[in-house]
Short mmCIF file of C-alpha atoms in Angstrom, two decimals:
data_model
loop_
_atom_site.label_atom_id
_atom_site.label_comp_id
_atom_site.label_asym_id
_atom_site.label_seq_id
_atom_site.Cartn_x
_atom_site.Cartn_y
_atom_site.Cartn_z
CA MET A 17 -3.26 -5.66 -2.12
CA ILE A 18 -0.69 -5.25 0.63
CA TYR A 19 -3.07 -3.56 2.99
CA TRP A 20 -5.80 -6.02 2.32
CA TRP A 21 -3.51 -8.98 3.14
CA ILE A 22 -2.53 -7.31 6.41
CA GLY A 23 -6.16 -6.68 7.20
CA GLU A 24 -7.11 -10.26 6.39
CA GLY A 25 -4.21 -11.52 8.62
CA PHE A 26 -2.32 -13.14 5.66
CA ALA A 27 0.54 -10.84 6.57
CA THR A 28 1.46 -9.08 9.78
CA THR A 29 3.64 -6.28 8.58
CA GLU A 30 4.13 -4.36 5.29
CA GLN A 31 7.51 -6.03 4.74
CA ILE A 32 5.99 -9.48 4.74
CA ALA A 33 3.12 -8.40 2.50
CA ASN A 34 5.64 -6.79 0.14
CA ASP A 35 7.63 -10.05 0.04
CA LEU A 36 4.38 -12.02 -0.80
CA PHE A 37 3.77 -9.59 -3.54
CA ILE A 38 7.26 -9.87 -4.95
CA ASN A 39 6.89 -13.71 -4.91
CA LEU A 40 3.75 -13.36 -7.08
CA PHE A 41 5.77 -11.47 -9.54
CA VAL A 42 8.73 -13.75 -9.40
CA GLU A 43 6.48 -16.84 -9.97
CA ARG A 44 4.79 -14.92 -12.88
CA PHE A 45 1.32 -14.82 -11.32
CA ILE A 46 1.25 -11.11 -12.05
CA GLU A 47 3.15 -8.76 -14.33
CA PRO A 48 3.85 -5.09 -14.14
CA MET A 49 2.18 -2.45 -16.45
CA CYS A 50 2.54 1.12 -17.14
CA LYS A 51 -0.22 3.43 -18.02
CA MET A 52 0.28 5.38 -21.24
CA GLY A 53 2.55 8.27 -20.82
CA SER A 54 4.10 6.92 -17.60
CA PHE A 55 7.44 5.05 -17.22
CA ALA A 56 6.55 4.02 -13.62
CA VAL A 57 4.77 0.81 -12.84
CA ASN A 58 1.38 1.72 -11.55
CA ILE A 59 -0.76 -1.25 -12.18
CA TRP A 60 -0.31 -5.08 -12.13
CA LYS A 61 -1.95 -7.49 -14.59
CA MET A 62 -2.85 -11.10 -13.95
CA ASP A 63 -3.18 -13.68 -16.75
CA PRO A 64 -6.88 -14.13 -17.48
CA PHE A 65 -6.72 -17.88 -16.90
CA VAL A 66 -5.00 -17.48 -13.52
CA ARG A 67 -7.46 -14.74 -12.64
CA SER A 68 -10.39 -17.02 -13.42
CA LEU A 69 -8.93 -19.72 -11.38
CA VAL A 70 -8.23 -17.46 -8.39
CA ILE A 71 -11.98 -16.17 -8.50
CA GLU A 72 -13.34 -19.66 -8.70
CA ILE A 73 -11.06 -20.84 -5.69
CA ALA A 74 -12.26 -17.68 -3.73
CA LYS A 75 -15.96 -18.41 -4.54
CA THR A 76 -15.63 -22.12 -3.65
CA SER A 77 -13.99 -21.42 -0.25
CA SER A 78 -16.50 -18.64 0.28
CA PHE A 79 -13.70 -16.05 0.64
CA PHE A 80 -15.22 -13.35 -1.53
CA ASP A 81 -18.42 -12.62 -3.30
CA PHE A 82 -17.44 -11.08 -6.65
CA ASP A 83 -21.04 -10.66 -7.86
CA HIS A 84 -22.45 -9.09 -4.63
CA ASP A 85 -25.05 -11.94 -4.44
CA ASP A 86 -25.84 -14.11 -1.63
CA ASP A 87 -23.81 -17.31 -1.24
CA ASP A 88 -25.30 -20.78 -1.17
CA ASP A 89 -26.45 -20.61 2.46
CA GLY A 90 -28.22 -17.31 1.92
CA ASN A 91 -25.67 -15.45 3.99
CA VAL A 92 -24.14 -12.24 2.67
CA THR A 93 -20.37 -12.28 2.44
CA SER A 94 -18.37 -10.33 4.92
CA ARG A 95 -15.98 -8.83 2.37
CA ALA A 96 -16.98 -6.26 -0.40
CA CYS A 97 -15.20 -4.18 -2.93
CA LEU A 98 -16.70 -0.76 -4.19
CA ILE A 99 -16.55 -1.17 -8.03
CA ALA A 100 -19.77 0.51 -9.29
CA ASN A 101 -22.77 2.16 -7.48
CA GLY A 102 -20.71 2.52 -4.42
CA LEU A 103 -22.29 1.22 -1.13
CA THR A 104 -25.68 0.83 -2.69
CA LYS A 105 -25.19 -2.91 -3.72
CA ILE A 106 -24.19 -4.02 -0.08
CA GLN A 107 -27.23 -5.59 1.62
CA ASP A 108 -26.06 -6.35 5.18
CA PHE A 109 -23.57 -3.81 6.66
CA GLU A 110 -23.65 -5.56 9.96
CA LYS A 111 -21.85 -8.72 8.70
CA LEU A 112 -19.31 -6.60 6.81
CA ASN A 113 -15.68 -6.96 8.10
CA THR A 114 -13.72 -5.83 4.99
CA LEU A 115 -14.54 -3.02 2.65
CA PHE A 116 -12.24 -1.90 -0.24
CA ASN A 117 -12.73 0.88 -2.70
CA VAL A 118 -11.40 -0.49 -5.95
CA ASN A 119 -12.31 2.25 -8.46
CA GLU A 120 -14.81 4.65 -7.06
CA SER A 121 -13.36 8.10 -7.53
CA ILE A 122 -16.26 9.86 -5.76
CA LEU A 123 -17.65 8.10 -2.78
CA GLU A 124 -21.37 8.78 -2.21
CA PHE A 125 -22.88 7.25 0.85
CA ASN A 126 -25.05 7.75 3.78
CA PRO A 127 -22.86 8.33 6.94
CA GLU A 128 -25.31 6.07 8.76
CA PHE A 129 -23.89 3.16 6.77
CA PHE A 130 -20.67 3.26 8.90
CA SER A 131 -22.66 3.04 12.23
CA LYS A 132 -24.15 -0.22 11.00
CA MET A 133 -20.63 -1.58 10.40
CA LYS A 134 -20.06 -3.12 13.87
CA LYS A 135 -17.80 -5.88 12.67
CA LEU A 136 -15.72 -3.80 10.19
CA PHE A 137 -11.95 -4.57 10.66
CA VAL A 138 -10.52 -3.26 7.33
CA LEU A 139 -11.70 -0.06 5.55
CA TYR A 140 -9.74 1.05 2.53
CA LEU A 141 -11.24 4.05 0.78
CA GLY A 142 -8.51 4.19 -1.88
CA ARG A 143 -6.03 6.91 -3.01
CA TRP A 144 -6.78 9.95 -5.11
#
């Protein structure tokens, strides 16, 4: 999230982004979770009601297309997350400016896809 916020211009430094993240925790929008067998916080959870509201606000403001469909104007969103099927669901690489890998452990893609991403500003392939 921190790098996404920096890429989108919501924060200019990691410290500012960290402060935003901490505020989400303090205001109880997110809560820390530990995967089984670990004592360290490695994932964060959002209340399902709050998450639904955030998604609706994002869709209404045309900030993000969670379904990989065209928006009301027929334009493909400029942001995408790799969740399933990698880059195969993205229709228009030339309009893409933010690409985040959410949970793809193996990225299978044609290297030519990147040459089409002329407006790409944020590329986050994930951590393994």
